[in-house]
Amino acid sequence: MVNPNQQADRIMVNDKFFRLYLGREEIDEIVARLASDIDSDYTGKVPLMLGILNGAFIFASDLVRKMKIPCEISFVKYASYKGMESGGSINSLIGLNETIRGREVIIVEDIVDTGRTMAKLLGDLKLYEPASVRIACFCFKTEAFTENFTIDYCGLEIPDLFVVGYGLDYDGSGRNFPDIYQLDNSK
Ligand code: 5GP
């Protein structure tokens, strides 16, 4: 039985093998850089950090704990992703409320793939009249991206790989690995 907390070259999640893509030390450095950029840009302000569940729960908790400025934290949820292909349909949003109005919002997302989920959230958020909206995203799959919004705080641009760990799952499993692993099709 694999101990998820122990970094390994190769892991099995459900029925698939994954190999190490990005270790926890590098993840930590990336999150520290993003936190420091946000600190500088929001000095004197109290941004509302809006994490997208489920995937962003670990990135969001690391990010806010590295930030030195005060902030508030809230989460919203869309459920659209099954298996290993980005879902075509996006379900309704849970968790947005009036506290968004007039706030400096920073959306915190684990991964932007096609960008559809984020584009939908940006549209939905607008209805709540925030003062501003920026995006912090840990992984950005530039090749798969089909939308035209800007990612203000981008951790890492990655090719079109399927990754798990650091909050990201494969069919519900693998979120609790502290490192990021990519799908490994070799036997
Ligand atoms: P998008 O709407 O940008 O195509 O997809 C965004 C969502 O798809 C992410 O929030 C994430 O849940 C899921 N997703 C996209 N790529 C991956 C990936 O490589 N691994 C995992 N585990 N989820 C992904």
Short mmCIF file of N, CA and C and ligand atoms in Angstrom, two decimals:
data_model
loop_
_atom_site.label_atom_id
_atom_site.label_comp_id
_atom_site.label_asym_id
_atom_site.label_seq_id
_atom_site.Cartn_x
_atom_site.Cartn_y
_atom_site.Cartn_z
N MET A 1 0.86 -1.20 0.00
CA MET A 1 0.00 0.00 0.00
C MET A 1 0.89 1.25 0.00
N VAL A 2 0.69 2.15 -0.96
CA VAL A 2 1.54 3.34 -1.06
C VAL A 2 1.14 4.39 -0.01
N ASN A 3 2.16 4.99 0.61
CA ASN A 3 1.91 6.09 1.55
C ASN A 3 1.89 7.38 0.73
N PRO A 4 0.74 8.04 0.62
CA PRO A 4 0.64 9.20 -0.26
C PRO A 4 1.59 10.33 0.12
N ASN A 5 1.99 10.36 1.38
CA ASN A 5 2.83 11.46 1.82
C ASN A 5 4.28 11.28 1.41
N GLN A 6 4.63 10.07 0.98
CA GLN A 6 6.00 9.77 0.60
C GLN A 6 6.16 9.95 -0.90
N GLN A 7 7.10 10.82 -1.30
CA GLN A 7 7.28 11.06 -2.73
C GLN A 7 7.79 9.79 -3.42
N ALA A 8 7.21 9.46 -4.57
CA ALA A 8 7.63 8.25 -5.30
C ALA A 8 7.82 8.61 -6.76
N ASP A 9 8.64 7.81 -7.48
CA ASP A 9 8.83 8.06 -8.92
C ASP A 9 7.56 7.72 -9.68
N ARG A 10 6.86 6.70 -9.19
CA ARG A 10 5.67 6.20 -9.89
C ARG A 10 4.63 5.79 -8.86
N ILE A 11 3.39 6.14 -9.11
CA ILE A 11 2.32 5.76 -8.19
C ILE A 11 1.16 5.16 -9.00
N MET A 12 0.27 4.47 -8.30
CA MET A 12 -0.94 3.99 -8.96
C MET A 12 -2.13 4.67 -8.30
N VAL A 13 -3.00 5.23 -9.13
CA VAL A 13 -4.24 5.82 -8.62
C VAL A 13 -5.38 5.12 -9.34
N ASN A 14 -6.25 4.50 -8.58
CA ASN A 14 -7.28 3.64 -9.16
C ASN A 14 -6.61 2.63 -10.10
N ASP A 15 -6.95 2.67 -11.38
CA ASP A 15 -6.41 1.66 -12.31
C ASP A 15 -5.26 2.17 -13.17
N LYS A 16 -4.73 3.36 -12.86
CA LYS A 16 -3.71 3.95 -13.75
C LYS A 16 -2.40 4.24 -13.02
N PHE A 17 -1.30 4.20 -13.80
CA PHE A 17 0.00 4.60 -13.26
C PHE A 17 0.25 6.06 -13.59
N PHE A 18 0.92 6.72 -12.67
CA PHE A 18 1.32 8.12 -12.85
C PHE A 18 2.78 8.24 -12.44
N ARG A 19 3.53 9.12 -13.12
CA ARG A 19 4.93 9.33 -12.70
C ARG A 19 5.14 10.76 -12.23
N LEU A 20 6.16 10.91 -11.39
CA LEU A 20 6.41 12.21 -10.75
C LEU A 20 6.59 13.31 -11.79
N TYR A 21 5.89 14.40 -11.60
CA TYR A 21 6.02 15.53 -12.53
C TYR A 21 6.63 16.74 -11.83
N LEU A 22 6.15 17.04 -10.63
CA LEU A 22 6.63 18.23 -9.90
C LEU A 22 6.62 17.93 -8.41
N GLY A 23 7.79 18.08 -7.79
CA GLY A 23 7.93 17.75 -6.36
C GLY A 23 7.41 18.85 -5.45
N ARG A 24 7.21 18.48 -4.19
CA ARG A 24 6.62 19.42 -3.22
C ARG A 24 7.48 20.65 -2.97
N GLU A 25 8.84 20.51 -3.11
CA GLU A 25 9.70 21.69 -2.87
C GLU A 25 9.46 22.72 -3.97
N GLU A 26 9.36 22.24 -5.21
CA GLU A 26 9.12 23.18 -6.32
C GLU A 26 7.72 23.79 -6.22
N ILE A 27 6.77 22.98 -5.79
CA ILE A 27 5.40 23.48 -5.60
C ILE A 27 5.43 24.61 -4.57
N ASP A 28 6.15 24.37 -3.50
CA ASP A 28 6.24 25.34 -2.42
C ASP A 28 6.83 26.68 -2.92
N GLU A 29 7.88 26.57 -3.73
CA GLU A 29 8.52 27.79 -4.26
C GLU A 29 7.56 28.55 -5.16
N ILE A 30 6.80 27.83 -5.97
CA ILE A 30 5.85 28.47 -6.88
C ILE A 30 4.77 29.20 -6.08
N VAL A 31 4.25 28.53 -5.06
CA VAL A 31 3.18 29.14 -4.25
C VAL A 31 3.72 30.38 -3.53
N ALA A 32 4.96 30.30 -3.05
CA ALA A 32 5.56 31.45 -2.36
C ALA A 32 5.68 32.64 -3.31
N ARG A 33 6.07 32.37 -4.55
CA ARG A 33 6.17 33.46 -5.54
C ARG A 33 4.81 34.10 -5.80
N LEU A 34 3.79 33.27 -5.96
CA LEU A 34 2.44 33.81 -6.22
C LEU A 34 1.96 34.63 -5.02
N ALA A 35 2.19 34.12 -3.81
CA ALA A 35 1.75 34.82 -2.60
C ALA A 35 2.44 36.18 -2.51
N SER A 36 3.72 36.20 -2.83
CA SER A 36 4.47 37.45 -2.74
C SER A 36 3.98 38.45 -3.80
N ASP A 37 3.66 37.97 -5.00
CA ASP A 37 3.12 38.86 -6.04
C ASP A 37 1.78 39.45 -5.60
N ILE A 38 0.94 38.61 -5.00
CA ILE A 38 -0.37 39.09 -4.54
C ILE A 38 -0.18 40.10 -3.40
N ASP A 39 0.72 39.79 -2.48
CA ASP A 39 1.02 40.74 -1.39
C ASP A 39 1.37 42.12 -1.93
N SER A 40 2.25 42.15 -2.94
CA SER A 40 2.68 43.44 -3.48
C SER A 40 1.53 44.15 -4.17
N ASP A 41 0.74 43.42 -4.92
CA ASP A 41 -0.34 44.06 -5.69
C ASP A 41 -1.51 44.51 -4.82
N TYR A 42 -1.70 43.88 -3.68
CA TYR A 42 -2.89 44.17 -2.86
C TYR A 42 -2.53 44.80 -1.51
N THR A 43 -1.37 45.43 -1.44
CA THR A 43 -0.99 46.09 -0.19
C THR A 43 -2.06 47.12 0.19
N GLY A 44 -2.50 47.08 1.43
CA GLY A 44 -3.52 48.03 1.90
C GLY A 44 -4.94 47.60 1.57
N LYS A 45 -5.07 46.48 0.89
CA LYS A 45 -6.41 45.97 0.55
C LYS A 45 -6.63 44.62 1.25
N VAL A 46 -7.87 44.19 1.26
CA VAL A 46 -8.19 42.88 1.85
C VAL A 46 -8.93 42.07 0.78
N PRO A 47 -8.17 41.36 -0.08
CA PRO A 47 -8.85 40.62 -1.15
C PRO A 47 -9.69 39.47 -0.61
N LEU A 48 -10.71 39.13 -1.36
CA LEU A 48 -11.50 37.93 -1.05
C LEU A 48 -10.97 36.81 -1.94
N MET A 49 -10.34 35.83 -1.33
CA MET A 49 -9.77 34.70 -2.06
C MET A 49 -10.89 33.68 -2.26
N LEU A 50 -11.22 33.42 -3.52
CA LEU A 50 -12.36 32.56 -3.82
C LEU A 50 -11.87 31.26 -4.46
N GLY A 51 -11.76 30.22 -3.65
CA GLY A 51 -11.26 28.94 -4.14
C GLY A 51 -12.35 28.16 -4.86
N ILE A 52 -11.96 27.43 -5.89
CA ILE A 52 -12.92 26.59 -6.61
C ILE A 52 -12.75 25.14 -6.14
N LEU A 53 -13.79 24.64 -5.50
CA LEU A 53 -13.76 23.26 -4.99
C LEU A 53 -14.05 22.28 -6.12
N ASN A 54 -13.59 21.03 -6.07
CA ASN A 54 -12.82 20.53 -4.94
C ASN A 54 -11.32 20.78 -5.09
N GLY A 55 -10.87 20.84 -6.34
CA GLY A 55 -9.44 20.75 -6.62
C GLY A 55 -8.57 21.79 -5.95
N ALA A 56 -9.08 23.02 -5.76
CA ALA A 56 -8.22 24.11 -5.30
C ALA A 56 -8.05 24.16 -3.79
N PHE A 57 -8.63 23.19 -3.07
CA PHE A 57 -8.61 23.36 -1.60
C PHE A 57 -7.20 23.34 -1.02
N ILE A 58 -6.29 22.58 -1.61
CA ILE A 58 -4.93 22.51 -1.06
C ILE A 58 -4.12 23.74 -1.51
N PHE A 59 -4.18 24.05 -2.79
CA PHE A 59 -3.48 25.23 -3.30
C PHE A 59 -3.96 26.49 -2.56
N ALA A 60 -5.26 26.62 -2.38
CA ALA A 60 -5.81 27.81 -1.71
C ALA A 60 -5.28 27.89 -0.27
N SER A 61 -5.26 26.75 0.42
CA SER A 61 -4.84 26.82 1.82
C SER A 61 -3.34 27.12 1.91
N ASP A 62 -2.54 26.61 0.99
CA ASP A 62 -1.11 26.95 0.99
C ASP A 62 -0.90 28.42 0.63
N LEU A 63 -1.64 28.87 -0.38
CA LEU A 63 -1.46 30.25 -0.86
C LEU A 63 -1.79 31.27 0.24
N VAL A 64 -2.94 31.12 0.87
CA VAL A 64 -3.34 32.13 1.87
C VAL A 64 -2.42 32.10 3.09
N ARG A 65 -1.84 30.93 3.38
CA ARG A 65 -0.94 30.87 4.54
C ARG A 65 0.43 31.45 4.25
N LYS A 66 0.75 31.62 2.95
CA LYS A 66 2.01 32.26 2.60
C LYS A 66 1.83 33.76 2.37
N MET A 67 0.60 34.23 2.26
CA MET A 67 0.37 35.65 2.05
C MET A 67 0.58 36.41 3.36
N LYS A 68 1.11 37.63 3.23
CA LYS A 68 1.37 38.41 4.45
C LYS A 68 0.31 39.48 4.66
N ILE A 69 -0.45 39.78 3.63
CA ILE A 69 -1.52 40.77 3.78
C ILE A 69 -2.79 40.06 4.29
N PRO A 70 -3.68 40.80 4.94
CA PRO A 70 -4.93 40.17 5.37
C PRO A 70 -5.81 39.83 4.17
N CYS A 71 -6.58 38.77 4.29
CA CYS A 71 -7.52 38.41 3.22
C CYS A 71 -8.69 37.67 3.83
N GLU A 72 -9.76 37.54 3.05
CA GLU A 72 -10.85 36.66 3.44
C GLU A 72 -10.84 35.48 2.47
N ILE A 73 -11.40 34.37 2.90
CA ILE A 73 -11.36 33.15 2.08
C ILE A 73 -12.76 32.54 1.99
N SER A 74 -13.15 32.22 0.77
CA SER A 74 -14.43 31.55 0.58
C SER A 74 -14.27 30.54 -0.56
N PHE A 75 -15.22 29.64 -0.68
CA PHE A 75 -15.12 28.62 -1.72
C PHE A 75 -16.42 28.53 -2.51
N VAL A 76 -16.30 28.23 -3.78
CA VAL A 76 -17.47 27.92 -4.60
C VAL A 76 -17.22 26.56 -5.26
N LYS A 77 -18.28 26.02 -5.81
CA LYS A 77 -18.12 24.68 -6.38
C LYS A 77 -18.92 24.51 -7.68
N TYR A 78 -18.24 24.01 -8.70
CA TYR A 78 -18.88 23.48 -9.91
C TYR A 78 -18.49 22.00 -9.99
N ALA A 79 -19.36 21.18 -10.46
CA ALA A 79 -18.96 19.78 -10.68
C ALA A 79 -19.09 19.48 -12.16
N SER A 80 -17.95 19.29 -12.85
CA SER A 80 -18.06 19.07 -14.30
C SER A 80 -17.11 18.00 -14.80
N TYR A 81 -16.17 17.56 -13.98
CA TYR A 81 -15.07 16.75 -14.49
C TYR A 81 -15.20 15.31 -14.07
N LYS A 82 -15.33 14.43 -15.02
CA LYS A 82 -15.40 12.98 -14.74
C LYS A 82 -14.28 12.30 -15.51
N GLY A 83 -13.55 11.42 -14.85
CA GLY A 83 -12.49 10.67 -15.52
C GLY A 83 -11.38 11.58 -15.99
N MET A 84 -10.89 11.42 -17.21
CA MET A 84 -9.70 12.13 -17.63
C MET A 84 -9.92 13.11 -18.77
N GLU A 85 -11.14 13.37 -19.12
CA GLU A 85 -11.38 14.40 -20.13
C GLU A 85 -12.20 15.50 -19.53
N SER A 86 -11.85 16.74 -19.89
CA SER A 86 -12.57 17.87 -19.34
C SER A 86 -14.02 17.77 -19.78
N GLY A 87 -14.95 17.90 -18.83
CA GLY A 87 -16.36 17.71 -19.12
C GLY A 87 -16.92 18.76 -20.07
N GLY A 88 -17.84 18.39 -20.92
CA GLY A 88 -18.42 19.34 -21.86
C GLY A 88 -19.45 20.24 -21.19
N SER A 89 -20.14 19.71 -20.20
CA SER A 89 -21.17 20.52 -19.57
C SER A 89 -20.73 20.93 -18.16
N ILE A 90 -21.17 22.09 -17.76
CA ILE A 90 -20.79 22.59 -16.45
C ILE A 90 -22.06 22.80 -15.63
N ASN A 91 -22.06 22.26 -14.43
CA ASN A 91 -23.25 22.35 -13.59
C ASN A 91 -23.34 23.71 -12.90
N SER A 92 -24.42 23.86 -12.15
CA SER A 92 -24.63 25.16 -11.53
C SER A 92 -23.68 25.38 -10.35
N LEU A 93 -23.56 26.62 -9.99
CA LEU A 93 -22.57 27.06 -9.01
C LEU A 93 -23.18 27.11 -7.62
N ILE A 94 -22.46 26.57 -6.64
CA ILE A 94 -22.91 26.63 -5.26
C ILE A 94 -21.95 27.54 -4.48
N GLY A 95 -22.48 28.41 -3.66
CA GLY A 95 -21.63 29.13 -2.70
C GLY A 95 -21.42 30.60 -2.94
N LEU A 96 -21.88 31.14 -4.09
CA LEU A 96 -21.71 32.59 -4.30
C LEU A 96 -22.80 33.34 -3.56
N ASN A 97 -22.46 34.46 -2.98
CA ASN A 97 -23.50 35.25 -2.31
C ASN A 97 -23.17 36.74 -2.36
N GLU A 98 -23.97 37.51 -1.71
CA GLU A 98 -23.90 38.97 -1.78
C GLU A 98 -22.58 39.54 -1.24
N THR A 99 -21.83 38.75 -0.47
CA THR A 99 -20.59 39.29 0.10
C THR A 99 -19.56 39.62 -0.99
N ILE A 100 -19.85 39.24 -2.22
CA ILE A 100 -18.95 39.52 -3.35
C ILE A 100 -19.00 41.00 -3.75
N ARG A 101 -20.15 41.62 -3.56
CA ARG A 101 -20.37 42.99 -4.06
C ARG A 101 -19.31 43.97 -3.53
N GLY A 102 -18.67 44.69 -4.46
CA GLY A 102 -17.69 45.70 -4.09
C GLY A 102 -16.34 45.17 -3.62
N ARG A 103 -16.15 43.85 -3.67
CA ARG A 103 -14.90 43.26 -3.15
C ARG A 103 -13.86 43.07 -4.25
N GLU A 104 -12.61 43.08 -3.83
CA GLU A 104 -11.50 42.73 -4.72
C GLU A 104 -11.37 41.21 -4.65
N VAL A 105 -11.83 40.54 -5.68
CA VAL A 105 -11.88 39.07 -5.64
C VAL A 105 -10.67 38.47 -6.38
N ILE A 106 -10.06 37.47 -5.78
CA ILE A 106 -9.03 36.69 -6.49
C ILE A 106 -9.52 35.24 -6.54
N ILE A 107 -9.83 34.77 -7.73
CA ILE A 107 -10.26 33.39 -7.90
C ILE A 107 -9.03 32.49 -7.76
N VAL A 108 -9.16 31.43 -6.98
CA VAL A 108 -8.03 30.51 -6.79
C VAL A 108 -8.42 29.15 -7.36
N GLU A 109 -7.71 28.76 -8.42
CA GLU A 109 -8.05 27.52 -9.13
C GLU A 109 -6.82 26.62 -9.22
N ASP A 110 -7.04 25.32 -9.16
CA ASP A 110 -5.91 24.38 -9.24
C ASP A 110 -5.34 24.32 -10.65
N ILE A 111 -6.24 24.20 -11.64
CA ILE A 111 -5.77 24.01 -13.02
C ILE A 111 -6.76 24.63 -13.99
N VAL A 112 -6.23 25.32 -14.99
CA VAL A 112 -7.07 25.79 -16.09
C VAL A 112 -6.67 24.97 -17.31
N ASP A 113 -7.67 24.33 -17.89
CA ASP A 113 -7.44 23.42 -19.02
C ASP A 113 -8.00 24.12 -20.27
N THR A 114 -9.23 23.82 -20.68
CA THR A 114 -9.81 24.55 -21.80
C THR A 114 -10.14 26.00 -21.38
N GLY A 115 -10.37 26.20 -20.10
CA GLY A 115 -10.74 27.52 -19.59
C GLY A 115 -12.25 27.71 -19.46
N ARG A 116 -13.01 26.68 -19.86
CA ARG A 116 -14.48 26.82 -19.84
C ARG A 116 -15.03 27.06 -18.44
N THR A 117 -14.52 26.32 -17.46
CA THR A 117 -15.02 26.47 -16.08
C THR A 117 -14.78 27.90 -15.60
N MET A 118 -13.58 28.39 -15.85
CA MET A 118 -13.23 29.74 -15.40
C MET A 118 -14.05 30.81 -16.13
N ALA A 119 -14.23 30.62 -17.43
CA ALA A 119 -15.01 31.59 -18.21
C ALA A 119 -16.43 31.67 -17.67
N LYS A 120 -16.99 30.53 -17.31
CA LYS A 120 -18.35 30.49 -16.75
C LYS A 120 -18.37 31.20 -15.39
N LEU A 121 -17.38 30.92 -14.57
CA LEU A 121 -17.33 31.56 -13.25
C LEU A 121 -17.17 33.07 -13.38
N LEU A 122 -16.34 33.51 -14.32
CA LEU A 122 -16.16 34.96 -14.51
C LEU A 122 -17.49 35.62 -14.88
N GLY A 123 -18.25 34.95 -15.72
CA GLY A 123 -19.57 35.47 -16.12
C GLY A 123 -20.53 35.50 -14.93
N ASP A 124 -20.55 34.42 -14.17
CA ASP A 124 -21.45 34.33 -13.02
C ASP A 124 -21.08 35.35 -11.95
N LEU A 125 -19.77 35.53 -11.75
CA LEU A 125 -19.30 36.47 -10.71
C LEU A 125 -19.71 37.90 -11.01
N LYS A 126 -19.65 38.26 -12.28
CA LYS A 126 -19.97 39.63 -12.71
C LYS A 126 -21.33 40.07 -12.19
N LEU A 127 -22.27 39.12 -12.15
CA LEU A 127 -23.64 39.42 -11.71
C LEU A 127 -23.67 39.90 -10.26
N TYR A 128 -22.64 39.53 -9.50
CA TYR A 128 -22.58 39.90 -8.08
C TYR A 128 -21.81 41.20 -7.85
N GLU A 129 -21.40 41.87 -8.94
CA GLU A 129 -20.76 43.19 -8.92
C GLU A 129 -19.55 43.31 -8.00
N PRO A 130 -18.54 42.47 -8.20
CA PRO A 130 -17.30 42.68 -7.44
C PRO A 130 -16.60 43.95 -7.94
N ALA A 131 -15.72 44.54 -7.10
CA ALA A 131 -14.97 45.72 -7.54
C ALA A 131 -13.95 45.31 -8.60
N SER A 132 -13.33 44.15 -8.43
CA SER A 132 -12.37 43.65 -9.41
C SER A 132 -12.26 42.14 -9.27
N VAL A 133 -11.82 41.50 -10.34
CA VAL A 133 -11.63 40.04 -10.30
C VAL A 133 -10.29 39.71 -10.96
N ARG A 134 -9.46 38.98 -10.25
CA ARG A 134 -8.22 38.46 -10.84
C ARG A 134 -8.19 36.94 -10.63
N ILE A 135 -7.28 36.29 -11.33
CA ILE A 135 -7.23 34.82 -11.27
C ILE A 135 -5.84 34.36 -10.82
N ALA A 136 -5.82 33.48 -9.82
CA ALA A 136 -4.59 32.79 -9.43
C ALA A 136 -4.80 31.31 -9.72
N CYS A 137 -3.89 30.74 -10.49
CA CYS A 137 -4.08 29.37 -10.92
C CYS A 137 -2.76 28.63 -10.81
N PHE A 138 -2.77 27.43 -10.26
CA PHE A 138 -1.49 26.73 -10.08
C PHE A 138 -0.95 26.20 -11.41
N CYS A 139 -1.75 25.43 -12.14
CA CYS A 139 -1.30 24.88 -13.44
C CYS A 139 -2.15 25.44 -14.56
N PHE A 140 -1.52 25.78 -15.64
CA PHE A 140 -2.23 26.31 -16.81
C PHE A 140 -1.81 25.48 -18.03
N LYS A 141 -2.80 24.78 -18.61
CA LYS A 141 -2.52 23.97 -19.81
C LYS A 141 -2.71 24.84 -21.04
N THR A 142 -1.65 25.51 -21.44
CA THR A 142 -1.76 26.50 -22.51
C THR A 142 -2.26 25.90 -23.84
N GLU A 143 -1.87 24.65 -24.13
CA GLU A 143 -2.25 24.05 -25.43
C GLU A 143 -3.74 23.77 -25.52
N ALA A 144 -4.37 23.52 -24.37
CA ALA A 144 -5.79 23.15 -24.37
C ALA A 144 -6.69 24.38 -24.26
N PHE A 145 -6.10 25.53 -23.97
CA PHE A 145 -6.87 26.73 -23.64
C PHE A 145 -7.60 27.28 -24.87
N THR A 146 -8.92 27.49 -24.72
CA THR A 146 -9.71 27.99 -25.85
C THR A 146 -10.42 29.31 -25.54
N GLU A 147 -10.21 29.85 -24.34
CA GLU A 147 -10.91 31.09 -23.95
C GLU A 147 -9.96 32.28 -24.09
N ASN A 148 -10.42 33.47 -23.70
CA ASN A 148 -9.51 34.61 -23.88
C ASN A 148 -9.35 35.49 -22.65
N PHE A 149 -9.53 34.91 -21.44
CA PHE A 149 -9.24 35.71 -20.24
C PHE A 149 -7.75 35.58 -19.89
N THR A 150 -7.31 36.48 -19.03
CA THR A 150 -5.90 36.49 -18.61
C THR A 150 -5.77 35.84 -17.24
N ILE A 151 -4.73 35.04 -17.06
CA ILE A 151 -4.44 34.49 -15.74
C ILE A 151 -3.39 35.40 -15.10
N ASP A 152 -3.81 36.09 -14.04
CA ASP A 152 -2.97 37.14 -13.46
C ASP A 152 -1.81 36.55 -12.66
N TYR A 153 -2.08 35.45 -11.95
CA TYR A 153 -1.05 34.81 -11.12
C TYR A 153 -0.99 33.34 -11.54
N CYS A 154 -0.06 33.04 -12.43
CA CYS A 154 0.02 31.68 -12.99
C CYS A 154 1.21 30.96 -12.40
N GLY A 155 0.95 29.83 -11.74
CA GLY A 155 2.03 29.07 -11.11
C GLY A 155 2.94 28.44 -12.13
N LEU A 156 2.37 27.63 -13.01
CA LEU A 156 3.16 26.82 -13.92
C LEU A 156 2.37 26.54 -15.20
N GLU A 157 3.00 26.82 -16.34
CA GLU A 157 2.38 26.43 -17.61
C GLU A 157 2.81 24.99 -17.89
N ILE A 158 1.83 24.14 -18.21
CA ILE A 158 2.17 22.74 -18.48
C ILE A 158 1.60 22.32 -19.85
N PRO A 159 2.22 21.32 -20.48
CA PRO A 159 1.65 20.81 -21.73
C PRO A 159 0.34 20.06 -21.45
N ASP A 160 -0.27 19.54 -22.47
CA ASP A 160 -1.58 18.91 -22.33
C ASP A 160 -1.45 17.51 -21.73
N LEU A 161 -1.08 17.45 -20.45
CA LEU A 161 -0.91 16.18 -19.73
C LEU A 161 -2.07 16.02 -18.79
N PHE A 162 -2.33 14.79 -18.36
CA PHE A 162 -3.30 14.62 -17.28
C PHE A 162 -2.50 14.44 -15.98
N VAL A 163 -2.75 15.32 -15.03
CA VAL A 163 -1.98 15.29 -13.78
C VAL A 163 -2.88 15.05 -12.57
N VAL A 164 -2.28 14.45 -11.54
CA VAL A 164 -3.00 14.24 -10.27
C VAL A 164 -2.08 14.68 -9.12
N GLY A 165 -2.69 14.80 -7.96
CA GLY A 165 -1.95 15.20 -6.76
C GLY A 165 -2.10 16.68 -6.52
N TYR A 166 -1.69 17.12 -5.34
CA TYR A 166 -1.80 18.52 -4.94
C TYR A 166 -3.23 19.06 -5.19
N GLY A 167 -4.20 18.25 -4.79
CA GLY A 167 -5.60 18.65 -4.92
C GLY A 167 -6.31 18.09 -6.13
N LEU A 168 -5.52 17.68 -7.13
CA LEU A 168 -6.11 17.19 -8.38
C LEU A 168 -6.38 15.69 -8.29
N ASP A 169 -7.52 15.27 -8.79
CA ASP A 169 -7.91 13.86 -8.65
C ASP A 169 -8.00 13.13 -9.98
N TYR A 170 -7.98 11.82 -9.88
CA TYR A 170 -8.41 10.96 -10.99
C TYR A 170 -9.59 10.17 -10.45
N ASP A 171 -10.77 10.46 -10.95
CA ASP A 171 -12.00 9.81 -10.48
C ASP A 171 -12.10 9.76 -8.96
N GLY A 172 -11.86 10.90 -8.34
CA GLY A 172 -12.05 11.02 -6.89
C GLY A 172 -10.85 10.68 -6.04
N SER A 173 -9.83 10.07 -6.63
CA SER A 173 -8.66 9.67 -5.83
C SER A 173 -7.43 10.48 -6.24
N GLY A 174 -6.46 10.51 -5.33
CA GLY A 174 -5.15 11.10 -5.64
C GLY A 174 -4.98 12.54 -5.19
N ARG A 175 -6.03 13.15 -4.69
CA ARG A 175 -5.93 14.58 -4.32
C ARG A 175 -4.93 14.82 -3.20
N ASN A 176 -4.76 13.83 -2.34
CA ASN A 176 -3.95 14.05 -1.14
C ASN A 176 -2.46 13.80 -1.33
N PHE A 177 -2.00 13.50 -2.57
CA PHE A 177 -0.56 13.40 -2.78
C PHE A 177 0.04 14.81 -2.76
N PRO A 178 1.07 15.06 -1.96
CA PRO A 178 1.65 16.41 -1.89
C PRO A 178 2.44 16.80 -3.12
N ASP A 179 2.76 15.84 -3.99
CA ASP A 179 3.50 16.12 -5.22
C ASP A 179 2.54 15.98 -6.41
N ILE A 180 2.95 16.46 -7.57
CA ILE A 180 2.10 16.32 -8.76
C ILE A 180 2.68 15.23 -9.66
N TYR A 181 1.81 14.36 -10.13
CA TYR A 181 2.19 13.23 -10.97
C TYR A 181 1.46 13.32 -12.31
N GLN A 182 2.13 12.87 -13.37
CA GLN A 182 1.48 12.86 -14.70
C GLN A 182 1.14 11.44 -15.10
N LEU A 183 0.12 11.30 -15.90
CA LEU A 183 -0.30 9.98 -16.38
C LEU A 183 0.86 9.31 -17.10
N ASP A 184 1.11 8.07 -16.75
CA ASP A 184 2.23 7.32 -17.33
C ASP A 184 1.65 6.10 -18.04
N ASN A 185 1.71 6.13 -19.37
CA ASN A 185 1.10 5.04 -20.14
C ASN A 185 2.05 3.88 -20.39
N SER A 186 3.35 4.05 -19.98
CA SER A 186 4.28 2.94 -20.20
C SER A 186 3.96 1.82 -19.22
N LYS A 187 4.28 0.60 -19.58
CA LYS A 187 3.97 -0.56 -18.72
C LYS A 187 4.99 -0.70 -17.62
P1 5GP B 1 -11.58 23.46 -17.92
O1 5GP B 1 -12.99 23.94 -17.72
O2 5GP B 1 -10.54 24.57 -17.83
O3 5GP B 1 -11.42 22.65 -19.16
O4 5GP B 1 -11.28 22.43 -16.78
C1 5GP B 1 -11.06 22.84 -15.52
C2 5GP B 1 -11.23 21.70 -14.54
O5 5GP B 1 -10.93 20.44 -15.14
C3 5GP B 1 -10.25 21.84 -13.42
O6 5GP B 1 -10.77 22.60 -12.37
C4 5GP B 1 -10.00 20.41 -13.02
O7 5GP B 1 -10.99 20.00 -12.11
C5 5GP B 1 -10.20 19.63 -14.29
N1 5GP B 1 -8.94 19.27 -14.93
C6 5GP B 1 -8.41 19.79 -16.06
N2 5GP B 1 -7.24 19.23 -16.36
C7 5GP B 1 -7.00 18.32 -15.40
C8 5GP B 1 -5.90 17.42 -15.14
O8 5GP B 1 -4.89 17.32 -15.85
N3 5GP B 1 -6.03 16.66 -14.02
C9 5GP B 1 -7.11 16.72 -13.20
N4 5GP B 1 -7.09 15.92 -12.15
N5 5GP B 1 -8.14 17.55 -13.40
C10 5GP B 1 -8.09 18.36 -14.49
#
